[in-house]
Amino acid sequence: MDTILLDSSGNGLQRAAELIRNGSVVGIPTETVYGLGADACNEAAVRAIFAAKGRPADNPLIVHLPDFSQVTRYTESVPELAYRLAERFCPGPLTMVLPKNSRIPYVTSGGLDTVGIRVPSHPAMHRIIELSGTVIAAPSANRSGYPSPTSAEHVMRDMNGKIAAVVDGGQSELGVESTVISFDNDSTVRILRPGCVTREMLLDICPEVIIDRAILNELAEGEKAASPGMKYKHYSPKADIIMVEASAVAFAGFAAEHGGDGIYFLIFSGDEGNFPCRCLTYGKDSTEQAHLLFERLRELDDIGAERVYVRAPEKDGVGLAVYNRLIRAAGFEVIRI
Ligand code: AMP
Ligand code: MG
């Protein structure tokens, strides 16, 4: 199959929506990362997403709606707290896990009785959903296990020949996937995957916000994942990633001792001045680091890095999302100095 590159003009979006209506898979820009979109209610189309990504069948897809008011069409029940969250965070990078109804096939929900619901804010994604007349299941548009794509070029590299089209909407604004939450009870939400809607932001609306243990810790042998994505190795480039929790000065000292052939360091922007080894920067604060992380991980593969030591980001605010992606990319290998 030839994968066509569409622009995000009216015609490009019309064509993308038409392809989705006809059961094809299309790479679509969103404000988080690029998604691999298909009709969430069409089992064959959803199977084609899993096949293109090489994604395990029990790893559920998020379903994207044009407007939160449509949530009742696809779910059994919606807690009052979800509506209050939607008022503040929809459209935007927040996914809420809710009990699904029969309009959502089990292929889409990875066999679960729940479904992740999101209302994206990216104008191209939003328009494609509207024009398609359905709701769109869209995981990140990378090969399973590899860093998520933040440009149309990344998607083309991973998916050329496997999907019908990619819509070019430029660089993803946020750079990490949505925050995924579930509801423990009427007043408590649980963060299953951190993102740009932070714990601190959720606490403005929710009395209690729990960070699931698996966000920062490896699942124990036999431990059940609250969210299936937690089970799998994720976000990993070919290079071996190792996280280092250290100050800028301590990290430079560590680098001086650990540099060598094929070894790179991923450091904060502003720290490159006297850095003793080959390095790339990934931003000066957590928001910039979220925006740049996946692009840098792909770049490190392109330049042939074999091992990469990454200076760990902060763990609060958006930093928790960056930390979570990195600790998984590193297979939970963290050095603390
Ligand atoms: P991706 O599609 O690559 O953005 O990954 C979506 C992730 O959201 C999955 O790997 C799951 O961990 C999580 N997720 C989606 N739907 C559900 C659900 N129904 N229950 C729990 N977690 C979910
Ligand atoms: Mg993904």
Tab-separated table of C-alpha atoms and ligand atoms in Angstrom:
chain	number	residue	atom	x	y	z
A	1	MET	CA	0.000	0.000	0.000
A	2	ASP	CA	1.241	3.505	-0.816
A	3	THR	CA	0.898	5.830	2.146
A	4	ILE	CA	-0.141	9.280	0.948
A	5	LEU	CA	0.865	12.471	2.721
A	6	LEU	CA	-2.059	14.876	3.130
A	7	ASP	CA	-1.825	18.507	4.192
A	8	SER	CA	-4.160	19.948	6.814
A	9	SER	CA	-6.096	22.096	4.356
A	10	GLY	CA	-9.824	21.518	3.970
A	11	ASN	CA	-9.239	19.032	1.151
A	12	GLY	CA	-6.650	17.043	3.081
A	13	LEU	CA	-8.953	16.746	6.081
A	14	GLN	CA	-11.925	15.790	3.873
A	15	ARG	CA	-9.849	13.026	2.297
A	16	ALA	CA	-8.647	11.778	5.708
A	17	ALA	CA	-12.227	11.657	7.014
A	18	GLU	CA	-13.379	9.816	3.892
A	19	LEU	CA	-10.636	7.206	4.345
A	20	ILE	CA	-11.680	6.706	7.976
A	21	ARG	CA	-15.355	6.391	7.017
A	22	ASN	CA	-14.294	3.655	4.592
A	23	GLY	CA	-12.445	1.672	7.260
A	24	SER	CA	-8.851	2.781	6.569
A	25	VAL	CA	-6.178	3.830	9.065
A	26	VAL	CA	-4.774	7.384	8.929
A	27	GLY	CA	-1.948	9.106	10.836
A	28	ILE	CA	-3.422	12.254	12.413
A	29	PRO	CA	-1.828	15.159	14.296
A	30	THR	CA	-3.109	15.886	17.794
A	31	GLU	CA	-1.947	18.326	20.460
A	32	THR	CA	-0.250	15.466	22.370
A	33	VAL	CA	1.500	13.209	19.792
A	34	TYR	CA	0.466	11.885	16.352
A	35	GLY	CA	-2.262	9.250	16.478
A	36	LEU	CA	-3.107	6.285	14.265
A	37	GLY	CA	-6.808	6.863	13.703
A	38	ALA	CA	-9.627	4.611	12.519
A	39	ASP	CA	-13.376	4.261	13.091
A	40	ALA	CA	-13.606	3.107	16.736
A	41	CYS	CA	-16.852	1.241	16.025
A	42	ASN	CA	-15.516	-0.715	13.020
A	43	GLU	CA	-13.820	-3.892	14.254
A	44	ALA	CA	-11.899	-4.567	11.050
A	45	ALA	CA	-10.574	-0.999	10.948
A	46	VAL	CA	-9.493	-1.226	14.595
A	47	ARG	CA	-7.754	-4.562	13.922
A	48	ALA	CA	-5.817	-2.809	11.162
A	49	ILE	CA	-4.504	-0.294	13.747
A	50	PHE	CA	-3.221	-3.120	15.956
A	51	ALA	CA	-1.619	-4.794	12.936
A	52	ALA	CA	0.115	-1.606	11.696
A	53	LYS	CA	1.582	-0.905	15.156
A	54	GLY	CA	2.352	-4.485	16.096
A	55	ARG	CA	0.433	-3.725	19.296
A	56	PRO	CA	-0.596	-6.504	21.716
A	57	ALA	CA	-4.372	-7.087	21.412
A	58	ASP	CA	-4.958	-6.514	25.151
A	59	ASN	CA	-3.580	-2.949	25.087
A	60	PRO	CA	-6.698	-0.758	24.728
A	61	LEU	CA	-7.178	2.196	22.401
A	62	ILE	CA	-8.422	5.631	23.427
A	63	VAL	CA	-11.616	6.762	21.703
A	64	HIS	CA	-11.721	10.373	20.554
A	65	LEU	CA	-14.997	12.305	20.547
A	66	PRO	CA	-15.771	15.661	18.908
A	67	ASP	CA	-17.414	16.898	22.110
A	68	PHE	CA	-17.762	15.541	25.665
A	69	SER	CA	-21.557	15.783	25.421
A	70	GLN	CA	-21.386	12.648	23.202
A	71	VAL	CA	-19.901	10.570	26.047
A	72	THR	CA	-23.262	8.989	26.934
A	73	ARG	CA	-23.536	7.467	23.428
A	74	TYR	CA	-20.515	5.229	24.143
A	75	THR	CA	-20.549	4.636	27.911
A	76	GLU	CA	-22.811	2.966	30.499
A	77	SER	CA	-22.499	5.618	33.184
A	78	VAL	CA	-20.595	8.838	33.757
A	79	PRO	CA	-19.815	10.118	37.272
A	80	GLU	CA	-20.679	13.730	38.057
A	81	LEU	CA	-16.981	14.377	38.683
A	82	ALA	CA	-16.228	13.471	35.037
A	83	TYR	CA	-18.502	16.260	33.843
A	84	ARG	CA	-16.788	18.751	36.127
A	85	LEU	CA	-13.389	17.634	34.810
A	86	ALA	CA	-14.641	17.863	31.232
A	87	GLU	CA	-15.784	21.445	31.799
A	88	ARG	CA	-12.223	22.400	32.678
A	89	PHE	CA	-10.079	20.039	30.579
A	90	CYS	CA	-12.066	19.088	27.444
A	91	PRO	CA	-11.050	19.623	24.764
A	92	GLY	CA	-7.508	18.824	25.836
A	93	PRO	CA	-4.986	16.159	26.855
A	94	LEU	CA	-7.152	14.288	29.401
A	95	THR	CA	-8.449	10.729	28.915
A	96	MET	CA	-11.102	9.405	31.277
A	97	VAL	CA	-11.614	5.655	31.669
A	98	LEU	CA	-15.358	4.891	31.910
A	99	PRO	CA	-17.580	1.796	31.638
A	100	LYS	CA	-18.168	1.209	27.903
A	101	ASN	CA	-21.416	0.268	26.205
A	102	SER	CA	-21.930	-2.079	23.254
A	103	ARG	CA	-21.231	0.610	20.612
A	104	ILE	CA	-17.539	0.216	21.495
A	105	PRO	CA	-16.329	-3.218	20.360
A	106	TYR	CA	-14.074	-5.269	22.626
A	107	VAL	CA	-11.327	-5.115	19.990
A	108	THR	CA	-11.136	-1.362	20.667
A	109	SER	CA	-11.126	-1.698	24.472
A	110	GLY	CA	-8.551	-4.494	24.451
A	111	GLY	CA	-11.152	-6.872	25.912
A	112	LEU	CA	-11.964	-4.569	28.864
A	113	ASP	CA	-15.441	-3.431	29.945
A	114	THR	CA	-14.122	0.126	30.106
A	115	VAL	CA	-13.037	2.620	27.471
A	116	GLY	CA	-10.697	5.620	27.562
A	117	ILE	CA	-12.509	8.738	26.278
A	118	ARG	CA	-10.796	11.928	25.114
A	119	VAL	CA	-11.822	15.114	23.311
A	120	PRO	CA	-8.770	16.379	21.427
A	121	SER	CA	-8.240	20.114	20.901
A	122	HIS	CA	-6.074	19.962	17.764
A	123	PRO	CA	-8.140	21.623	15.000
A	124	ALA	CA	-7.171	19.034	12.322
A	125	MET	CA	-8.036	16.046	14.554
A	126	HIS	CA	-11.221	17.745	15.694
A	127	ARG	CA	-12.312	18.464	12.111
A	128	ILE	CA	-11.516	14.920	10.932
A	129	ILE	CA	-13.684	13.449	13.715
A	130	GLU	CA	-16.552	15.777	12.774
A	131	LEU	CA	-16.267	15.060	9.047
A	132	SER	CA	-15.973	11.290	9.577
A	133	GLY	CA	-19.331	11.210	11.352
A	134	THR	CA	-18.002	8.601	13.796
A	135	VAL	CA	-15.647	8.495	16.780
A	136	ILE	CA	-11.986	7.737	16.246
A	137	ALA	CA	-9.842	5.167	18.042
A	138	ALA	CA	-6.269	6.418	17.958
A	139	PRO	CA	-3.200	5.109	19.764
A	140	SER	CA	0.129	6.860	19.299
A	141	ALA	CA	1.283	6.375	15.690
A	142	ASN	CA	4.598	4.646	16.468
A	143	ARG	CA	5.599	1.035	16.045
A	144	SER	CA	4.724	-0.637	19.350
A	145	GLY	CA	7.489	-0.104	21.911
A	146	TYR	CA	9.225	2.737	20.030
A	147	PRO	CA	9.098	6.449	21.057
A	148	SER	CA	5.856	8.197	20.085
A	149	PRO	CA	5.866	10.365	16.932
A	150	THR	CA	5.674	14.136	17.219
A	151	SER	CA	5.839	14.972	13.497
A	152	ALA	CA	4.354	13.638	10.249
A	153	GLU	CA	7.861	12.594	9.228
A	154	HIS	CA	8.159	10.347	12.329
A	155	VAL	CA	4.852	8.703	11.407
A	156	MET	CA	5.932	8.203	7.790
A	157	ARG	CA	9.133	6.565	8.946
A	158	ASP	CA	7.300	4.094	11.185
A	159	MET	CA	4.177	3.495	9.083
A	160	ASN	CA	5.038	4.011	5.399
A	161	GLY	CA	3.355	1.223	3.395
A	162	LYS	CA	1.264	0.073	6.385
A	163	ILE	CA	-1.486	2.720	6.508
A	164	ALA	CA	-3.520	4.679	3.944
A	165	ALA	CA	-2.356	8.235	4.719
A	166	VAL	CA	-0.699	10.662	7.105
A	167	VAL	CA	-2.009	14.192	7.697
A	168	ASP	CA	0.793	16.702	8.212
A	169	GLY	CA	-0.127	19.107	10.988
A	170	GLY	CA	3.403	20.194	11.930
A	171	GLN	CA	5.127	19.529	15.229
A	172	SER	CA	2.976	18.237	18.127
A	173	GLU	CA	2.524	21.048	20.620
A	174	LEU	CA	2.735	19.080	23.893
A	175	GLY	CA	4.905	16.116	22.859
A	176	VAL	CA	3.714	13.518	25.402
A	177	GLU	CA	0.515	11.471	25.369
A	178	SER	CA	-2.624	12.423	27.299
A	179	THR	CA	-3.087	12.066	31.043
A	180	VAL	CA	-5.152	8.893	31.619
A	181	ILE	CA	-7.348	8.759	34.734
A	182	SER	CA	-9.892	6.367	36.194
A	183	PHE	CA	-12.427	6.963	38.979
A	184	ASP	CA	-11.899	5.130	42.285
A	185	ASN	CA	-15.120	6.652	43.709
A	186	ASP	CA	-17.225	9.841	43.471
A	187	SER	CA	-14.429	12.066	44.710
A	188	THR	CA	-11.178	10.233	43.900
A	189	VAL	CA	-9.395	9.894	40.598
A	190	ARG	CA	-6.380	7.724	39.900
A	191	ILE	CA	-3.722	8.788	37.408
A	192	LEU	CA	-2.865	5.755	35.254
A	193	ARG	CA	-0.580	7.680	32.920
A	194	PRO	CA	0.722	11.187	33.693
A	195	GLY	CA	0.520	13.872	31.013
A	196	CYS	CA	0.123	17.611	30.594
A	197	VAL	CA	-3.024	17.737	32.715
A	198	THR	CA	-1.048	17.404	35.920
A	199	ARG	CA	-1.940	16.068	39.361
A	200	GLU	CA	-1.797	19.656	40.613
A	201	MET	CA	-4.320	20.761	37.954
A	202	LEU	CA	-6.648	17.836	38.707
A	203	LEU	CA	-6.584	18.736	42.409
A	204	ASP	CA	-8.302	22.037	41.511
A	205	ILE	CA	-11.404	20.001	40.693
A	206	CYS	CA	-10.986	16.609	42.457
A	207	PRO	CA	-10.854	16.258	46.253
A	208	GLU	CA	-8.377	13.385	45.926
A	209	VAL	CA	-5.899	12.419	43.201
A	210	ILE	CA	-3.912	9.185	43.503
A	211	ILE	CA	-0.819	8.541	41.429
A	212	ASP	CA	-0.920	4.845	40.558
A	213	ARG	CA	2.134	3.027	41.893
A	214	ALA	CA	3.020	1.645	38.448
A	215	ILE	CA	3.749	5.136	37.102
A	216	LEU	CA	7.124	5.184	38.819
A	217	ASN	CA	7.621	1.540	39.758
A	218	GLU	CA	8.064	-1.664	37.854
A	219	LEU	CA	5.141	-4.077	38.204
A	220	ALA	CA	5.997	-6.979	40.459
A	221	GLU	CA	5.890	-10.490	38.973
A	222	GLY	CA	2.190	-11.395	38.677
A	223	GLU	CA	0.951	-7.928	39.791
A	224	LYS	CA	-2.151	-6.835	37.847
A	225	ALA	CA	-1.786	-3.571	35.901
A	226	ALA	CA	-4.512	-0.946	36.482
A	227	SER	CA	-3.821	0.060	32.892
A	228	PRO	CA	-2.601	-2.542	30.392
A	229	GLY	CA	-0.041	-0.182	28.820
A	230	MET	CA	1.909	-0.372	32.096
A	231	LYS	CA	2.871	-3.977	31.396
A	232	TYR	CA	4.814	-3.345	28.244
A	233	LYS	CA	8.259	-1.996	27.469
A	234	HIS	CA	7.565	1.372	25.968
A	235	TYR	CA	8.979	4.543	24.461
A	236	SER	CA	12.319	2.838	23.807
A	237	PRO	CA	14.729	3.780	21.050
A	238	LYS	CA	17.351	1.246	19.904
A	239	ALA	CA	19.929	2.838	22.178
A	240	ASP	CA	20.173	1.668	25.762
A	241	ILE	CA	18.696	4.434	27.978
A	242	ILE	CA	19.887	4.997	31.547
A	243	MET	CA	18.428	7.704	33.757
A	244	VAL	CA	20.607	9.640	36.166
A	245	GLU	CA	19.122	11.699	38.995
A	246	ALA	CA	21.730	14.379	39.575
A	247	SER	CA	22.340	18.123	39.691
A	248	ALA	CA	23.807	19.720	36.541
A	249	VAL	CA	27.264	19.783	38.133
A	250	ALA	CA	27.114	16.197	39.392
A	251	PHE	CA	25.881	15.003	35.971
A	252	ALA	CA	28.815	16.700	34.200
A	253	GLY	CA	31.170	15.007	36.689
A	254	PHE	CA	29.502	11.643	36.061
A	255	ALA	CA	29.820	12.186	32.280
A	256	ALA	CA	33.535	12.893	32.525
A	257	GLU	CA	33.946	9.396	33.999
A	258	HIS	CA	31.439	7.512	31.835
A	259	GLY	CA	31.930	8.926	28.307
A	260	GLY	CA	33.163	6.759	25.415
A	261	ASP	CA	32.450	5.423	21.940
A	262	GLY	CA	28.740	5.371	21.084
A	263	ILE	CA	27.837	7.011	24.399
A	264	TYR	CA	25.737	10.178	24.515
A	265	PHE	CA	24.284	12.335	27.258
A	266	LEU	CA	20.867	13.989	27.183
A	267	ILE	CA	21.103	17.136	29.283
A	268	PHE	CA	19.010	20.198	30.210
A	269	SER	CA	19.257	23.195	27.880
A	270	GLY	CA	21.617	25.765	29.372
A	271	ASP	CA	23.970	23.097	30.794
A	272	GLU	CA	25.837	22.495	27.507
A	273	GLY	CA	28.521	25.163	28.149
A	274	ASN	CA	31.313	23.113	29.722
A	275	PHE	CA	29.776	19.693	29.271
A	276	PRO	CA	32.663	17.233	28.876
A	277	CYS	CA	31.076	14.713	26.450
A	278	ARG	CA	28.898	14.362	23.359
A	279	CYS	CA	25.431	15.516	24.300
A	280	LEU	CA	22.038	16.687	23.103
A	281	THR	CA	19.808	19.062	25.066
A	282	TYR	CA	16.102	18.492	25.662
A	283	GLY	CA	14.843	21.763	27.105
A	284	LYS	CA	15.311	23.783	30.259
A	285	ASP	CA	12.065	22.952	32.045
A	286	SER	CA	9.515	20.124	32.123
A	287	THR	CA	7.190	21.645	29.514
A	288	GLU	CA	10.029	21.982	26.996
A	289	GLN	CA	11.318	18.531	27.928
A	290	ALA	CA	7.875	17.019	27.249
A	291	HIS	CA	7.789	18.797	23.890
A	292	LEU	CA	11.251	17.568	22.843
A	293	LEU	CA	11.783	14.189	24.536
A	294	PHE	CA	10.522	11.773	21.866
A	295	GLU	CA	12.126	13.758	19.051
A	296	ARG	CA	15.476	13.580	20.842
A	297	LEU	CA	15.164	9.833	21.515
A	298	ARG	CA	14.594	9.277	17.782
A	299	GLU	CA	17.475	11.607	16.896
A	300	LEU	CA	19.803	9.644	19.179
A	301	ASP	CA	19.041	6.511	17.149
A	302	ASP	CA	19.669	8.426	13.903
A	303	ILE	CA	23.134	9.475	15.046
A	304	GLY	CA	23.969	5.932	16.105
A	305	ALA	CA	23.981	6.303	19.891
A	306	GLU	CA	24.416	2.941	21.605
A	307	ARG	CA	24.006	4.083	25.180
A	308	VAL	CA	22.421	7.309	26.431
A	309	TYR	CA	22.596	8.687	29.955
A	310	VAL	CA	19.696	11.080	30.538
A	311	ARG	CA	19.600	13.668	33.304
A	312	ALA	CA	16.291	12.929	35.038
A	313	PRO	CA	13.615	15.657	34.970
A	314	GLU	CA	11.676	16.945	37.982
A	315	LYS	CA	8.919	14.659	39.257
A	316	ASP	CA	6.235	17.310	39.814
A	317	GLY	CA	3.902	19.021	37.339
A	318	VAL	CA	4.487	18.009	33.718
A	319	GLY	CA	7.848	16.619	34.874
A	320	LEU	CA	6.067	13.501	36.165
A	321	ALA	CA	4.971	12.703	32.583
A	322	VAL	CA	8.502	13.123	31.245
A	323	TYR	CA	9.953	11.113	34.148
A	324	ASN	CA	7.415	8.315	33.550
A	325	ARG	CA	8.253	8.016	29.824
A	326	LEU	CA	11.973	8.022	30.552
A	327	ILE	CA	11.906	5.501	33.368
A	328	ARG	CA	10.026	3.100	31.077
A	329	ALA	CA	12.382	3.799	28.181
A	330	ALA	CA	15.179	2.991	30.625
A	331	GLY	CA	13.529	-0.251	31.745
A	332	PHE	CA	13.514	1.257	35.292
A	333	GLU	CA	17.287	1.621	35.377
A	334	VAL	CA	18.031	4.761	37.449
A	335	ILE	CA	21.337	5.908	38.909
A	336	ARG	CA	21.064	8.368	41.801
A	337	ILE	CA	24.015	10.644	42.660
B	1	AMP	P1	-1.701	4.965	23.466
B	1	AMP	O1	-2.870	4.438	22.704
B	1	AMP	O2	-0.424	4.539	22.856
B	1	AMP	O3	-1.816	6.422	23.760
B	1	AMP	O4	-1.847	4.253	24.865
B	1	AMP	C1	-3.086	4.317	25.520
B	1	AMP	C2	-2.945	3.806	26.924
B	1	AMP	O5	-4.045	4.275	27.691
B	1	AMP	C3	-2.994	2.295	27.017
B	1	AMP	O6	-1.725	1.710	26.892
B	1	AMP	C4	-3.558	2.053	28.379
B	1	AMP	O7	-2.522	1.914	29.320
B	1	AMP	C5	-4.375	3.301	28.667
B	1	AMP	N1	-5.792	2.966	28.532
B	1	AMP	C6	-6.571	3.095	27.432
B	1	AMP	N2	-7.796	2.611	27.658
B	1	AMP	C7	-7.801	2.143	28.924
B	1	AMP	C8	-8.771	1.484	29.747
B	1	AMP	N3	-9.998	1.208	29.304
B	1	AMP	N4	-8.404	1.135	30.992
B	1	AMP	C9	-7.172	1.414	31.461
B	1	AMP	N5	-6.212	2.016	30.734
B	1	AMP	C10	-6.517	2.378	29.484
B	2	MG	MG	1.594	4.690	22.756
